[in-house]
Amino acid sequence: MRERMRGVAFLGDRQCELIESPIPEVGYGEVLIQLEAAGICGSDLHVYRGSAAGANPTLMRGHEPCGVVVSLGPGARRLRLGDRVMVYQHQGCGVCYTCASGEPVACQNDKKTVGANVSGAFAEYIVAPERFCVPLPKELSVESGAVLACAGSTAYGALRRIDARPGECVAVFGLGPVGLSAVALARGMGLDVVGIDVVDERLELARRLGANRVVNGGSEEVVEAIRRFAAGCGYGSDGVDCAVEASGSSAARDALTRALRRGGRGAFVGVGPNEPVIDPSRVLNRALKLLGSIVFPVGWMWDAARFCAVRRVSLDPVVTERFSLTDAKEAFQVADAGKGGKVIFSFEGD
C-alpha cells in the first residue's frame, strides 16, 4: 500500500482543491477503508458555498463513504479484511446518554463528524471506529451504499418516525437525493407516493423510482393536486396520511400541513430559512402530528440497508452523476446546480 492519498478540501466561495496527505494510521478499535464510492450531500454544499474565512484548506471533506476494509487496528473484533462497509458520520464519545441511545449526532461530550472536524470521504482512504461501520449487504451496490450513508438512511428515518404503513398514501416534498430515496423506500414499504418538485428532471427521476404521481409545484396548485391524488387512490379528498418535507422550502412546509388529512403525520427534514410558516390553529384543528427528523440513530442505518436488501429496493437510480476525484471542481458545480439526483465520487480505476 502506498503511503499518501488524495482528497478534496474546500477553499470557500465555491472553490475546492485536490490535496494530498499521508494515509492515516489505524488506532485501537479502528479500521482503514479504501473508498469505492462517496456521495456529495446537500450539507456539503452549504459548506462549499460558504466564505473562505470559514474554510479549512487542509481538511478532506465528505461524509457519505462506502468502501472495503483493508486494515484492522488492534481491538477491532467484528470486521474482517475485504468487508464492504458504510460509515456513520456522527461519532461521539460512546458513553454519554445520547450515544448510549444510538444517537451520537447529539453527543454531549466529544462530537466528531466525518468531513467536518475529522478527515472525510472525499478521499481515497478513511479511518473509522469499527463501531460506526455498517455492513453493506451483498445484494446492494457500493453506489447504493454511498446513498444509504446519509441521504437514503435519512429518508428511511423520516418514514420510520412518521410510522409510514403499507397501504397508506405519502407526499414527498422536494425530490433531491433525500426525497428521491424517500420515494423508492416508501414504494418498497407498500405506500402510494406523490412527489412534488419544481425541477422537471427530478420529477422524471421520481417516476422512475416508482412515484405513482408527480406534481410540478411551479405550474400546479400543489395541495389540490395532492388531495385529488389521494381521492383517486381511495383515501378520500381530505388529504394524504403522511408526508416528508425534504426541500427546506417555506412554501413546501406550509403545503405539507395543508395536504395532510385529519390526524396525518408529517416529518420536516430539509434545511431552510427560519420563517414562521406553520399555522398552529391548523395543527390543532386537524390533530396533525408533526416532527423534525434529522439524520438517524446508528442502528437504523443497519435496518435501512437490510430493508433495501430484503425488499430489493435499489437506490442506484438516485445516482445520476459520477466523477473521479480529479474532476472534483466539475462534480461540485453539477451538484450545486441542483438539477438531478445524487452526485458521487467513484473510485473505480483510481
Coordinates of C-alpha atoms in Angstrom, one line a residue:
M1 CA 0.0 0.0 0.0
R2 CA 1.3 3.4 -0.9
E3 CA 1.9 6.0 1.9
R4 CA 0.0 9.0 0.6
M5 CA -3.6 9.6 -0.6
R6 CA -5.5 12.3 -2.4
G7 CA -8.6 14.1 -1.2
V8 CA -10.8 17.2 -1.7
A9 CA -10.7 20.3 0.5
F10 CA -13.0 23.3 0.4
L11 CA -11.4 26.8 0.0
G12 CA -14.6 28.8 0.3
D13 CA -16.7 30.7 -2.1
R14 CA -17.5 27.6 -4.2
Q15 CA -13.8 26.7 -4.7
C16 CA -12.3 23.3 -3.9
E17 CA -8.9 21.7 -4.4
L18 CA -7.3 18.3 -4.6
I19 CA -4.8 17.9 -1.8
E20 CA -2.5 15.1 -0.6
S21 CA -1.9 13.8 2.9
P22 CA -0.4 10.7 4.5
I23 CA -2.7 7.7 4.6
P24 CA -4.0 7.8 8.2
E25 CA -2.7 5.3 10.8
V26 CA -5.2 2.9 12.3
G27 CA -5.8 3.2 16.0
Y28 CA -7.3 1.0 18.6
G29 CA -10.8 -0.2 17.6
E30 CA -10.4 1.4 14.2
V31 CA -10.3 0.1 10.6
L32 CA -8.9 1.6 7.4
I33 CA -11.3 1.7 4.5
Q34 CA -10.4 2.1 0.8
L35 CA -13.2 4.1 -0.7
E36 CA -15.2 2.8 -3.6
A37 CA -18.0 5.4 -3.7
A38 CA -18.7 8.7 -1.8
G39 CA -21.7 10.9 -2.2
I40 CA -22.0 14.7 -2.2
C41 CA -24.6 15.8 0.3
G42 CA -26.6 19.0 0.5
S43 CA -24.9 19.8 3.8
D44 CA -21.6 19.5 2.0
L45 CA -22.8 22.2 -0.5
H46 CA -23.7 24.5 2.4
V47 CA -20.1 24.5 3.4
Y48 CA -18.8 24.6 -0.2
R49 CA -20.8 27.8 -0.8
G50 CA -19.5 29.4 2.4
S51 CA -16.9 32.1 2.8
A52 CA -13.2 31.5 2.6
A53 CA -12.9 32.8 6.2
G54 CA -14.6 29.6 7.5
A55 CA -12.8 27.2 5.2
N56 CA -10.2 24.6 6.2
P57 CA -7.9 24.0 3.2
T58 CA -6.2 21.0 4.9
L59 CA -9.3 19.0 5.8
M60 CA -10.7 16.4 3.4
R61 CA -14.4 16.8 3.3
G62 CA -17.4 14.4 2.7
H63 CA -19.5 12.2 4.9
E64 CA -21.1 9.6 2.7
P65 CA -18.4 6.9 2.4
C66 CA -18.7 3.3 1.2
G67 CA -15.7 1.0 0.7
V68 CA -13.7 -2.0 1.6
V69 CA -11.8 -2.7 4.8
V70 CA -8.1 -3.0 4.1
S71 CA -6.5 -2.8 7.5
L72 CA -7.6 -3.6 11.1
G73 CA -6.4 -1.8 14.1
P74 CA -5.8 -3.6 17.5
G75 CA -9.1 -4.2 19.2
A76 CA -11.2 -4.5 16.0
R77 CA -13.2 -7.7 16.6
R78 CA -16.2 -7.7 14.3
L79 CA -15.0 -6.8 10.8
R80 CA -12.6 -8.7 8.5
L81 CA -10.4 -7.6 5.7
G82 CA -12.4 -7.3 2.5
D83 CA -15.7 -6.5 4.2
R84 CA -17.7 -3.8 2.4
V85 CA -18.9 -1.1 4.8
M86 CA -20.6 2.3 5.1
V87 CA -19.6 4.7 7.8
Y88 CA -22.0 6.5 10.1
Q89 CA -21.0 10.2 10.0
H90 CA -21.5 11.3 13.6
Q91 CA -19.0 9.8 16.0
G92 CA -19.4 10.7 19.7
C93 CA -17.8 9.7 22.9
G94 CA -19.8 6.4 23.1
V95 CA -20.6 6.7 26.8
C96 CA -23.0 9.6 27.3
Y97 CA -26.8 9.1 27.4
T98 CA -27.4 10.2 23.8
C99 CA -24.5 8.0 22.4
A100 CA -25.9 5.1 24.5
S101 CA -29.3 5.7 22.9
G102 CA -27.7 5.3 19.5
E103 CA -27.7 9.0 18.6
P104 CA -24.1 10.3 18.7
V105 CA -25.3 13.1 16.4
A106 CA -26.3 14.7 19.8
C107 CA -23.2 13.6 21.8
Q108 CA -22.9 15.7 24.9
N109 CA -19.1 15.3 25.3
D110 CA -16.9 14.8 22.2
K111 CA -18.9 15.2 19.0
K112 CA -16.9 14.3 15.9
T113 CA -18.3 14.5 12.4
V114 CA -16.8 12.8 9.4
G115 CA -15.7 15.5 6.9
A116 CA -16.4 18.4 9.3
N117 CA -13.8 18.0 12.0
V118 CA -12.2 14.7 11.2
S119 CA -10.9 13.6 7.8
G120 CA -13.8 12.7 5.4
A121 CA -15.0 10.6 2.5
F122 CA -13.8 12.7 -0.5
A123 CA -10.5 10.8 -0.3
E124 CA -9.0 7.5 -1.3
Y125 CA -8.9 6.2 2.2
I126 CA -10.7 6.9 5.5
V127 CA -10.1 5.6 9.1
A128 CA -13.2 5.0 11.2
P129 CA -14.1 3.4 14.5
E130 CA -15.3 -0.1 13.9
R131 CA -18.4 0.6 16.0
F132 CA -19.6 3.2 13.4
C133 CA -19.0 0.9 10.4
V134 CA -22.2 -0.6 9.0
P135 CA -22.0 -3.7 6.8
L136 CA -23.2 -3.3 3.2
P137 CA -25.4 -6.4 2.3
K138 CA -24.1 -8.3 -0.7
E139 CA -27.3 -7.5 -2.5
L140 CA -26.5 -3.8 -2.7
S141 CA -24.0 -1.9 -4.8
V142 CA -21.4 0.4 -3.4
E143 CA -23.4 3.3 -5.0
S144 CA -26.5 2.3 -3.0
G145 CA -24.2 2.1 0.0
A146 CA -23.0 5.7 -0.6
V147 CA -26.6 6.9 -0.8
L148 CA -27.5 5.0 2.4
A149 CA -24.6 6.5 4.2
C150 CA -26.6 9.7 4.6
A151 CA -29.4 10.6 2.2
G152 CA -31.0 7.2 2.0
S153 CA -31.0 6.4 5.7
T154 CA -32.2 10.0 6.5
A155 CA -35.2 9.3 4.3
Y156 CA -35.7 5.9 6.0
G157 CA -35.5 7.6 9.4
A158 CA -38.1 10.1 8.4
L159 CA -40.5 7.5 7.1
R160 CA -40.0 5.4 10.2
R161 CA -40.5 8.3 12.6
I162 CA -43.9 9.1 11.0
D163 CA -44.8 5.4 11.1
A164 CA -45.4 5.1 7.4
R165 CA -47.5 2.0 6.8
P166 CA -48.3 -0.3 3.9
G167 CA -51.5 0.8 2.1
E168 CA -51.2 4.4 3.0
C169 CA -50.5 7.5 0.8
V170 CA -47.5 9.7 1.3
A171 CA -46.5 13.0 -0.2
V172 CA -42.8 13.7 -0.6
F173 CA -41.9 17.4 -1.0
G174 CA -38.5 18.1 -2.6
L175 CA -37.0 15.4 -4.9
G176 CA -33.4 15.8 -4.3
P177 CA -31.4 12.8 -3.1
V178 CA -33.2 12.5 0.2
G179 CA -36.7 13.0 -1.4
L180 CA -35.9 10.5 -4.2
S181 CA -34.7 8.0 -1.6
A182 CA -37.9 8.5 0.3
V183 CA -39.9 7.8 -2.9
A184 CA -38.1 4.5 -3.5
L185 CA -38.2 3.4 0.1
A186 CA -41.9 4.3 0.5
R187 CA -42.8 2.3 -2.6
G188 CA -40.8 -0.6 -1.1
M189 CA -42.8 -0.2 2.1
G190 CA -46.1 -0.6 0.1
L191 CA -47.2 3.0 0.1
D192 CA -48.7 5.1 -2.7
V193 CA -46.4 8.1 -3.4
V194 CA -46.9 11.5 -4.8
G195 CA -43.7 13.5 -5.4
I196 CA -43.5 17.3 -5.6
D197 CA -40.8 19.5 -7.0
V198 CA -40.2 22.3 -9.5
V199 CA -37.5 20.7 -11.5
D200 CA -38.7 18.6 -14.4
E201 CA -35.6 16.3 -14.3
R202 CA -36.2 15.4 -10.7
L203 CA -39.9 14.8 -11.3
E204 CA -38.9 12.3 -14.0
L205 CA -36.4 10.6 -11.7
A206 CA -39.2 10.2 -9.1
R207 CA -41.3 8.5 -11.7
R208 CA -38.5 6.1 -12.5
L209 CA -38.2 5.3 -8.8
G210 CA -41.9 4.4 -8.6
A211 CA -43.8 7.5 -7.7
N212 CA -47.5 7.0 -8.6
R213 CA -47.9 10.7 -9.4
V214 CA -45.7 13.7 -9.6
V215 CA -46.7 17.4 -9.2
N216 CA -44.8 20.4 -10.5
G217 CA -45.1 23.0 -7.8
G218 CA -44.2 25.7 -10.3
S219 CA -47.2 25.1 -12.5
E220 CA -49.8 23.2 -10.5
E221 CA -51.7 24.0 -7.3
V222 CA -49.9 21.6 -5.1
V223 CA -52.4 20.9 -2.3
E224 CA -55.3 20.4 -4.6
A225 CA -53.3 18.1 -6.8
I226 CA -52.3 16.0 -3.8
R227 CA -55.8 15.8 -2.5
R228 CA -57.1 14.7 -5.9
F229 CA -54.4 12.0 -6.0
A230 CA -55.4 10.8 -2.5
A231 CA -59.0 10.7 -3.5
G232 CA -58.2 8.8 -6.7
C233 CA -56.3 6.2 -4.6
G234 CA -59.4 5.6 -2.5
Y235 CA -58.2 7.7 0.5
G236 CA -60.8 10.4 0.3
S237 CA -60.4 14.0 -0.5
D238 CA -59.2 15.1 2.9
G239 CA -55.5 14.6 2.1
V240 CA -52.7 12.1 2.5
D241 CA -51.9 10.0 5.5
C242 CA -48.3 11.2 5.9
A243 CA -45.7 13.4 4.3
V244 CA -42.0 14.1 4.2
E245 CA -40.7 17.6 3.5
A246 CA -37.1 17.4 2.1
S247 CA -36.7 20.7 0.3
G248 CA -36.4 23.2 3.2
S249 CA -38.8 25.4 1.3
S250 CA -41.1 27.6 3.4
A251 CA -43.9 27.1 0.8
A252 CA -43.5 23.3 1.0
R253 CA -43.5 23.3 4.8
D254 CA -46.8 25.2 4.7
A255 CA -48.2 23.0 1.9
L256 CA -47.4 19.9 3.9
T257 CA -49.7 20.9 6.8
R258 CA -52.5 21.7 4.3
A259 CA -52.1 18.4 2.4
L260 CA -52.3 16.1 5.4
R261 CA -55.7 14.5 6.3
R262 CA -57.0 15.0 9.8
G263 CA -54.7 13.1 12.1
G264 CA -52.0 13.0 9.4
R265 CA -48.3 12.7 10.2
G266 CA -45.5 14.8 8.8
A267 CA -41.7 15.0 9.0
F268 CA -39.6 18.1 8.3
V269 CA -36.2 17.0 7.0
G270 CA -35.0 19.8 4.7
V271 CA -32.8 22.6 5.9
G272 CA -34.2 26.0 5.0
P273 CA -35.0 29.5 6.3
N274 CA -36.2 30.0 9.8
E275 CA -39.5 31.5 8.8
P276 CA -42.7 31.1 10.9
V277 CA -44.8 29.3 8.3
I278 CA -46.7 26.8 10.4
D279 CA -50.3 27.7 11.4
P280 CA -50.8 26.3 15.0
S281 CA -54.6 26.5 14.6
R282 CA -54.4 24.2 11.6
V283 CA -52.2 21.8 13.5
L284 CA -54.7 21.9 16.4
N285 CA -57.9 21.7 14.5
R286 CA -56.8 18.9 12.2
A287 CA -55.0 17.0 15.0
L288 CA -51.8 16.8 13.0
K289 CA -48.6 15.1 14.2
L290 CA -45.5 17.0 13.1
L291 CA -41.9 16.3 13.9
G292 CA -38.4 17.2 12.9
S293 CA -36.2 14.3 11.6
I294 CA -32.5 14.9 11.5
V295 CA -30.2 12.1 10.5
F296 CA -31.0 8.8 12.2
P297 CA -29.8 6.5 15.0
V298 CA -26.8 4.3 14.2
G299 CA -28.9 1.1 14.3
W300 CA -31.4 2.5 11.8
M301 CA -28.6 2.6 9.2
W302 CA -28.2 -1.2 9.7
D303 CA -32.0 -1.5 9.4
A304 CA -32.2 0.7 6.2
A305 CA -29.5 -1.4 4.5
R306 CA -31.2 -4.7 5.5
F307 CA -34.6 -3.4 4.4
C308 CA -33.3 -2.5 0.9
A309 CA -31.6 -5.9 0.6
V310 CA -34.7 -7.9 1.7
R311 CA -37.2 -5.9 -0.2
R312 CA -34.9 -5.5 -3.2
V313 CA -35.1 -1.7 -3.2
S314 CA -32.1 -0.4 -5.2
L315 CA -31.1 3.2 -4.6
D316 CA -28.8 3.1 -7.6
P317 CA -31.2 5.2 -9.7
V318 CA -30.9 8.0 -7.2
V319 CA -27.3 8.4 -8.5
T320 CA -27.2 10.4 -11.7
E321 CA -23.6 11.7 -12.0
R322 CA -20.3 10.0 -11.3
F323 CA -16.9 11.7 -11.1
S324 CA -13.3 10.9 -10.2
L325 CA -11.5 13.0 -7.5
T326 CA -9.5 14.7 -10.2
D327 CA -12.8 16.1 -11.6
A328 CA -13.9 17.5 -8.2
K329 CA -14.5 21.0 -9.4
E330 CA -16.9 19.9 -12.1
A331 CA -18.6 17.5 -9.6
F332 CA -19.4 20.2 -7.2
Q333 CA -20.6 22.6 -9.9
V334 CA -23.1 19.9 -11.1
A335 CA -24.2 19.1 -7.5
D336 CA -24.6 22.8 -6.8
A337 CA -26.9 23.3 -9.8
G338 CA -29.5 21.0 -8.1
K339 CA -31.0 19.7 -11.3
G340 CA -30.5 15.9 -10.9
G341 CA -30.1 13.3 -8.3
K342 CA -27.1 12.2 -6.2
V343 CA -23.6 13.1 -7.5
I344 CA -21.0 10.7 -6.3
F345 CA -17.2 10.2 -6.5
S346 CA -16.5 6.8 -7.9
F347 CA -13.1 5.3 -7.2
E348 CA -13.2 2.6 -9.7
G349 CA -9.9 2.6 -11.6
D350 CA -8.3 5.3 -9.4

